[in-house]
Amino acid sequence: SQQGEEDPQALSIQEGENATMNCSYKTSINNLQWYRQNSGRGLVHLILIRSNEREKHSGRLRVTLDTSKKSSSLLITASRAADTASYFCATDPSNAGNNRKLIWGLGTSLAVNP
Amino acid sequence: EAQVTQNPRYLITVTGKKLTVTCSQNMNHEYMSWYRQDPGLGLRQIYYSMNVEVTDKGDVPEGYKVSRKEKRNFPLILESPSPNQTSLYFCASSLSGTDRGPQPQHFGDGTRLSIL
């Protein structure tokens, strides 16, 4: 069953602008993961944030997690045309955090215009 | 290079003709999983495996079989494919998070199946 919901479903911005995507979920989690999918390709892992973490950075990516609101956001700063892709959040509800059954959102489609 | 390899990448076939999609990873990962991706439905898990000889159903296992005889391989078998199994399929793998803490999944490039 799908519990992650990304918001917005689609986002179009100009190169150089920041892009923010949100993910909401319903049950308690061990961790939350963000992935990117270029058109027709496999998903690529971006960032994993554990339930006891509030913020993580990786290059131009910043992820926040608010477990009280059951939500996460992914910020891409200074976007580039190459960031054009779909972005998915996945939550791991297991106590062990072992990926047994990740729950995936439907994704945000990001278009970065040159 | 660390990778998850799926074959074939594309396949058009007919209803009822058994087919196998292979998945192989070279990262010594314990965990492997199969997903299908459909417009408006997102990624749905078909089967997963926590280690050799250990497999379990995901959310949409009907019409599919898997096996995990070796650590590196996790084939997906459609014994009697039907048109509703037309989809984009992904294999993924990861280290076990049980002792190491949560681990990211690595995905193959996908297999686009069309069942006529």
Short mmCIF file of N, CA and C in Angstrom, two decimals, chain A:
data_model
loop_
_atom_site.label_atom_id
_atom_site.label_comp_id
_atom_site.label_asym_id
_atom_site.label_seq_id
_atom_site.Cartn_x
_atom_site.Cartn_y
_atom_site.Cartn_z
N SER A 1 0.85 -1.19 0.00
CA SER A 1 0.00 0.00 0.00
C SER A 1 0.88 1.23 0.00
N GLN A 2 0.43 2.29 -0.62
CA GLN A 2 1.19 3.52 -0.72
C GLN A 2 0.83 4.41 0.45
N GLN A 3 1.82 4.86 1.20
CA GLN A 3 1.49 5.82 2.22
C GLN A 3 2.18 7.14 1.99
N GLY A 4 3.23 7.15 1.16
CA GLY A 4 3.92 8.40 0.92
C GLY A 4 3.16 9.22 -0.12
N GLU A 5 3.08 10.49 0.13
CA GLU A 5 2.46 11.38 -0.85
C GLU A 5 3.39 12.54 -1.06
N GLU A 6 3.83 12.70 -2.30
CA GLU A 6 4.67 13.84 -2.62
C GLU A 6 3.81 15.02 -3.06
N ASP A 7 4.35 16.16 -2.78
CA ASP A 7 3.64 17.39 -3.12
C ASP A 7 4.68 18.42 -3.51
N PRO A 8 4.59 19.10 -4.64
CA PRO A 8 3.50 18.96 -5.62
C PRO A 8 3.70 17.74 -6.51
N GLN A 9 2.73 17.42 -7.33
CA GLN A 9 2.88 16.32 -8.28
C GLN A 9 3.84 16.72 -9.39
N ALA A 10 3.81 18.00 -9.75
CA ALA A 10 4.69 18.47 -10.81
C ALA A 10 5.17 19.87 -10.46
N LEU A 11 6.39 20.16 -10.86
CA LEU A 11 7.01 21.44 -10.54
C LEU A 11 7.87 21.86 -11.72
N SER A 12 7.72 23.11 -12.14
CA SER A 12 8.51 23.62 -13.25
C SER A 12 9.19 24.91 -12.80
N ILE A 13 10.52 24.96 -12.89
CA ILE A 13 11.26 26.13 -12.44
C ILE A 13 12.33 26.49 -13.46
N GLN A 14 12.96 27.64 -13.25
CA GLN A 14 14.06 28.07 -14.11
C GLN A 14 15.37 27.63 -13.49
N GLU A 15 16.32 27.40 -14.35
CA GLU A 15 17.66 27.05 -13.89
C GLU A 15 18.16 28.10 -12.91
N GLY A 16 18.77 27.64 -11.84
CA GLY A 16 19.28 28.55 -10.83
C GLY A 16 18.34 28.73 -9.66
N GLU A 17 17.08 28.46 -9.85
CA GLU A 17 16.12 28.58 -8.76
C GLU A 17 16.21 27.35 -7.85
N ASN A 18 15.61 27.50 -6.67
CA ASN A 18 15.54 26.36 -5.75
C ASN A 18 14.24 25.59 -5.98
N ALA A 19 14.30 24.29 -5.74
CA ALA A 19 13.11 23.44 -5.87
C ALA A 19 12.85 22.76 -4.55
N THR A 20 11.62 22.83 -4.08
CA THR A 20 11.25 22.17 -2.83
C THR A 20 10.13 21.18 -3.09
N MET A 21 10.34 19.96 -2.62
CA MET A 21 9.33 18.91 -2.73
C MET A 21 9.03 18.38 -1.35
N ASN A 22 7.79 18.03 -1.13
CA ASN A 22 7.37 17.56 0.18
C ASN A 22 6.84 16.13 0.10
N CYS A 23 6.98 15.44 1.22
CA CYS A 23 6.51 14.05 1.31
C CYS A 23 5.80 13.89 2.65
N SER A 24 4.60 13.38 2.62
CA SER A 24 3.89 13.09 3.85
C SER A 24 3.64 11.59 3.95
N TYR A 25 3.60 11.09 5.16
CA TYR A 25 3.40 9.66 5.36
C TYR A 25 2.48 9.45 6.55
N LYS A 26 2.07 8.21 6.77
CA LYS A 26 0.97 7.98 7.72
C LYS A 26 1.38 7.24 8.99
N THR A 27 2.36 6.36 8.90
CA THR A 27 2.69 5.56 10.09
C THR A 27 4.08 5.93 10.60
N SER A 28 4.43 5.42 11.74
CA SER A 28 5.78 5.68 12.26
C SER A 28 6.80 4.99 11.37
N ILE A 29 7.99 5.54 11.32
CA ILE A 29 9.01 5.04 10.40
C ILE A 29 10.34 4.85 11.10
N ASN A 30 11.17 4.01 10.49
CA ASN A 30 12.55 3.87 10.92
C ASN A 30 13.42 4.89 10.19
N ASN A 31 13.15 5.07 8.89
CA ASN A 31 13.89 6.05 8.11
C ASN A 31 13.07 6.44 6.88
N LEU A 32 13.50 7.49 6.23
CA LEU A 32 12.86 7.97 5.01
C LEU A 32 13.97 8.19 3.98
N GLN A 33 13.70 7.77 2.76
CA GLN A 33 14.71 7.86 1.71
C GLN A 33 14.15 8.65 0.53
N TRP A 34 15.01 9.40 -0.11
CA TRP A 34 14.65 10.11 -1.34
C TRP A 34 15.44 9.51 -2.50
N TYR A 35 14.73 9.33 -3.62
CA TYR A 35 15.33 8.80 -4.83
C TYR A 35 14.98 9.69 -6.01
N ARG A 36 15.84 9.66 -7.02
CA ARG A 36 15.60 10.37 -8.27
C ARG A 36 15.48 9.35 -9.39
N GLN A 37 14.59 9.62 -10.33
CA GLN A 37 14.44 8.76 -11.50
C GLN A 37 14.43 9.62 -12.75
N ASN A 38 15.45 9.46 -13.58
CA ASN A 38 15.45 10.10 -14.89
C ASN A 38 14.55 9.28 -15.80
N SER A 39 14.02 9.94 -16.80
CA SER A 39 13.02 9.33 -17.67
C SER A 39 13.50 7.99 -18.22
N GLY A 40 12.72 6.94 -17.96
CA GLY A 40 13.03 5.63 -18.51
C GLY A 40 14.17 4.90 -17.85
N ARG A 41 14.67 5.43 -16.74
CA ARG A 41 15.82 4.80 -16.08
C ARG A 41 15.45 4.31 -14.69
N GLY A 42 16.39 3.62 -14.06
CA GLY A 42 16.17 3.15 -12.71
C GLY A 42 16.28 4.28 -11.70
N LEU A 43 15.83 3.99 -10.50
CA LEU A 43 15.89 5.00 -9.44
C LEU A 43 17.30 5.06 -8.86
N VAL A 44 17.67 6.26 -8.48
CA VAL A 44 18.98 6.48 -7.89
C VAL A 44 18.80 7.06 -6.50
N HIS A 45 19.45 6.46 -5.53
CA HIS A 45 19.33 6.93 -4.15
C HIS A 45 20.00 8.29 -3.98
N LEU A 46 19.31 9.18 -3.27
CA LEU A 46 19.85 10.52 -3.00
C LEU A 46 20.28 10.67 -1.55
N ILE A 47 19.34 10.53 -0.65
CA ILE A 47 19.61 10.75 0.77
C ILE A 47 18.73 9.82 1.60
N LEU A 48 19.27 9.33 2.69
CA LEU A 48 18.51 8.57 3.69
C LEU A 48 18.58 9.33 5.00
N ILE A 49 17.45 9.55 5.62
CA ILE A 49 17.41 10.25 6.90
C ILE A 49 16.70 9.36 7.91
N ARG A 50 17.33 9.17 9.06
CA ARG A 50 16.75 8.31 10.07
C ARG A 50 15.71 9.08 10.89
N SER A 51 14.88 8.34 11.58
CA SER A 51 13.77 8.96 12.30
C SER A 51 14.25 9.86 13.44
N ASN A 52 15.47 9.65 13.92
CA ASN A 52 15.98 10.50 15.00
C ASN A 52 16.81 11.68 14.47
N GLU A 53 16.82 11.86 13.17
CA GLU A 53 17.51 12.99 12.55
C GLU A 53 16.51 14.01 12.07
N ARG A 54 16.90 15.25 12.04
CA ARG A 54 15.98 16.32 11.64
C ARG A 54 16.38 16.92 10.30
N GLU A 55 17.66 16.87 9.98
CA GLU A 55 18.11 17.50 8.75
C GLU A 55 19.37 16.80 8.26
N LYS A 56 19.50 16.69 6.92
CA LYS A 56 20.72 16.14 6.31
C LYS A 56 21.02 16.89 5.05
N HIS A 57 22.30 17.00 4.75
CA HIS A 57 22.74 17.71 3.55
C HIS A 57 23.60 16.77 2.72
N SER A 58 23.50 16.95 1.41
CA SER A 58 24.40 16.26 0.49
C SER A 58 24.56 17.13 -0.74
N GLY A 59 25.67 17.83 -0.84
CA GLY A 59 25.89 18.74 -1.96
C GLY A 59 24.82 19.81 -2.00
N ARG A 60 24.08 19.88 -3.12
CA ARG A 60 23.01 20.88 -3.25
C ARG A 60 21.67 20.40 -2.70
N LEU A 61 21.66 19.25 -2.08
CA LEU A 61 20.43 18.69 -1.53
C LEU A 61 20.36 18.89 -0.03
N ARG A 62 19.16 19.24 0.42
CA ARG A 62 18.91 19.35 1.86
C ARG A 62 17.59 18.66 2.15
N VAL A 63 17.60 17.74 3.08
CA VAL A 63 16.40 17.02 3.46
C VAL A 63 16.09 17.32 4.92
N THR A 64 14.82 17.58 5.19
CA THR A 64 14.38 17.74 6.56
C THR A 64 13.33 16.68 6.87
N LEU A 65 13.23 16.33 8.13
CA LEU A 65 12.25 15.34 8.57
C LEU A 65 11.58 15.85 9.84
N ASP A 66 10.26 15.89 9.82
CA ASP A 66 9.48 16.28 10.99
C ASP A 66 8.58 15.10 11.34
N THR A 67 9.01 14.30 12.30
CA THR A 67 8.24 13.10 12.64
C THR A 67 6.93 13.44 13.35
N SER A 68 6.86 14.60 13.97
CA SER A 68 5.60 14.97 14.64
C SER A 68 4.52 15.28 13.61
N LYS A 69 4.94 15.79 12.45
CA LYS A 69 4.00 16.09 11.37
C LYS A 69 3.97 14.99 10.32
N LYS A 70 4.81 14.00 10.51
CA LYS A 70 4.94 12.90 9.54
C LYS A 70 5.17 13.48 8.13
N SER A 71 6.19 14.29 8.03
CA SER A 71 6.47 14.89 6.74
C SER A 71 7.96 15.12 6.57
N SER A 72 8.38 15.20 5.31
CA SER A 72 9.76 15.46 4.95
C SER A 72 9.77 16.39 3.75
N SER A 73 10.84 17.15 3.63
CA SER A 73 10.99 17.96 2.44
C SER A 73 12.37 17.77 1.85
N LEU A 74 12.43 17.86 0.53
CA LEU A 74 13.68 17.80 -0.22
C LEU A 74 13.86 19.14 -0.91
N LEU A 75 14.96 19.79 -0.62
CA LEU A 75 15.30 21.07 -1.25
C LEU A 75 16.50 20.87 -2.16
N ILE A 76 16.35 21.28 -3.40
CA ILE A 76 17.47 21.29 -4.34
C ILE A 76 17.81 22.75 -4.60
N THR A 77 18.99 23.15 -4.24
CA THR A 77 19.38 24.55 -4.42
C THR A 77 20.08 24.74 -5.77
N ALA A 78 19.99 25.95 -6.29
CA ALA A 78 20.66 26.32 -7.54
C ALA A 78 20.46 25.24 -8.60
N SER A 79 19.23 24.98 -8.94
CA SER A 79 18.90 23.85 -9.81
C SER A 79 19.54 23.98 -11.19
N ARG A 80 19.74 22.83 -11.81
CA ARG A 80 20.32 22.75 -13.15
C ARG A 80 19.39 21.96 -14.04
N ALA A 81 19.52 22.13 -15.33
CA ALA A 81 18.69 21.37 -16.26
C ALA A 81 18.83 19.87 -16.02
N ALA A 82 20.01 19.43 -15.61
CA ALA A 82 20.25 18.01 -15.36
C ALA A 82 19.48 17.48 -14.15
N ASP A 83 18.90 18.38 -13.35
CA ASP A 83 18.08 17.95 -12.21
C ASP A 83 16.69 17.54 -12.64
N THR A 84 16.34 17.79 -13.90
CA THR A 84 15.04 17.39 -14.42
C THR A 84 14.87 15.88 -14.27
N ALA A 85 13.85 15.48 -13.50
CA ALA A 85 13.65 14.07 -13.17
C ALA A 85 12.40 13.96 -12.31
N SER A 86 12.04 12.75 -11.97
CA SER A 86 11.01 12.51 -10.96
C SER A 86 11.69 12.16 -9.65
N TYR A 87 11.12 12.66 -8.56
CA TYR A 87 11.70 12.45 -7.25
C TYR A 87 10.69 11.72 -6.37
N PHE A 88 11.17 10.68 -5.72
CA PHE A 88 10.30 9.83 -4.91
C PHE A 88 10.80 9.76 -3.48
N CYS A 89 9.84 9.74 -2.56
CA CYS A 89 10.20 9.44 -1.19
C CYS A 89 9.75 8.00 -0.88
N ALA A 90 10.48 7.37 -0.01
CA ALA A 90 10.15 6.01 0.41
C ALA A 90 10.35 5.93 1.91
N THR A 91 9.38 5.38 2.60
CA THR A 91 9.49 5.25 4.04
C THR A 91 9.67 3.79 4.42
N ASP A 92 10.44 3.57 5.44
CA ASP A 92 10.66 2.22 5.95
C ASP A 92 10.00 2.12 7.32
N PRO A 93 8.88 1.43 7.39
CA PRO A 93 8.15 1.35 8.66
C PRO A 93 8.69 0.28 9.61
N SER A 94 9.67 -0.48 9.15
CA SER A 94 10.12 -1.61 9.98
C SER A 94 10.96 -1.13 11.14
N ASN A 95 10.90 -1.84 12.24
CA ASN A 95 11.73 -1.50 13.40
C ASN A 95 13.20 -1.66 13.07
N ALA A 96 13.51 -2.64 12.23
CA ALA A 96 14.90 -2.94 11.93
C ALA A 96 15.50 -2.04 10.85
N GLY A 97 14.68 -1.30 10.14
CA GLY A 97 15.21 -0.47 9.06
C GLY A 97 15.91 -1.30 8.00
N ASN A 98 15.32 -2.44 7.64
CA ASN A 98 16.01 -3.37 6.75
C ASN A 98 15.46 -3.38 5.33
N ASN A 99 14.70 -2.36 4.95
CA ASN A 99 14.16 -2.27 3.59
C ASN A 99 13.17 -3.36 3.24
N ARG A 100 12.74 -4.14 4.22
CA ARG A 100 11.89 -5.29 3.91
C ARG A 100 10.73 -4.88 3.01
N LYS A 101 10.03 -3.83 3.41
CA LYS A 101 8.89 -3.36 2.60
C LYS A 101 8.83 -1.84 2.65
N LEU A 102 9.62 -1.22 1.80
CA LEU A 102 9.53 0.24 1.71
C LEU A 102 8.17 0.64 1.15
N ILE A 103 7.71 1.78 1.56
CA ILE A 103 6.43 2.30 1.07
C ILE A 103 6.74 3.55 0.26
N TRP A 104 6.32 3.54 -1.00
CA TRP A 104 6.73 4.56 -1.95
C TRP A 104 5.62 5.57 -2.22
N GLY A 105 6.02 6.81 -2.38
CA GLY A 105 5.10 7.83 -2.86
C GLY A 105 4.99 7.78 -4.37
N LEU A 106 4.11 8.61 -4.92
CA LEU A 106 3.87 8.62 -6.36
C LEU A 106 4.82 9.55 -7.09
N GLY A 107 5.58 10.34 -6.36
CA GLY A 107 6.62 11.14 -6.99
C GLY A 107 6.23 12.55 -7.35
N THR A 108 7.25 13.39 -7.43
CA THR A 108 7.13 14.75 -7.95
C THR A 108 7.95 14.84 -9.22
N SER A 109 7.32 15.30 -10.28
CA SER A 109 8.00 15.47 -11.55
C SER A 109 8.56 16.88 -11.62
N LEU A 110 9.87 17.00 -11.66
CA LEU A 110 10.53 18.30 -11.68
C LEU A 110 11.08 18.59 -13.07
N ALA A 111 10.74 19.76 -13.59
CA ALA A 111 11.30 20.22 -14.87
C ALA A 111 12.08 21.49 -14.60
N VAL A 112 13.36 21.48 -14.93
CA VAL A 112 14.21 22.66 -14.78
C VAL A 112 14.50 23.20 -16.16
N ASN A 113 14.00 24.39 -16.42
CA ASN A 113 14.12 24.98 -17.76
C ASN A 113 15.38 25.83 -17.88
N PRO A 114 16.13 25.64 -18.97
CA PRO A 114 17.39 26.39 -19.15
C PRO A 114 17.13 27.89 -19.31
#
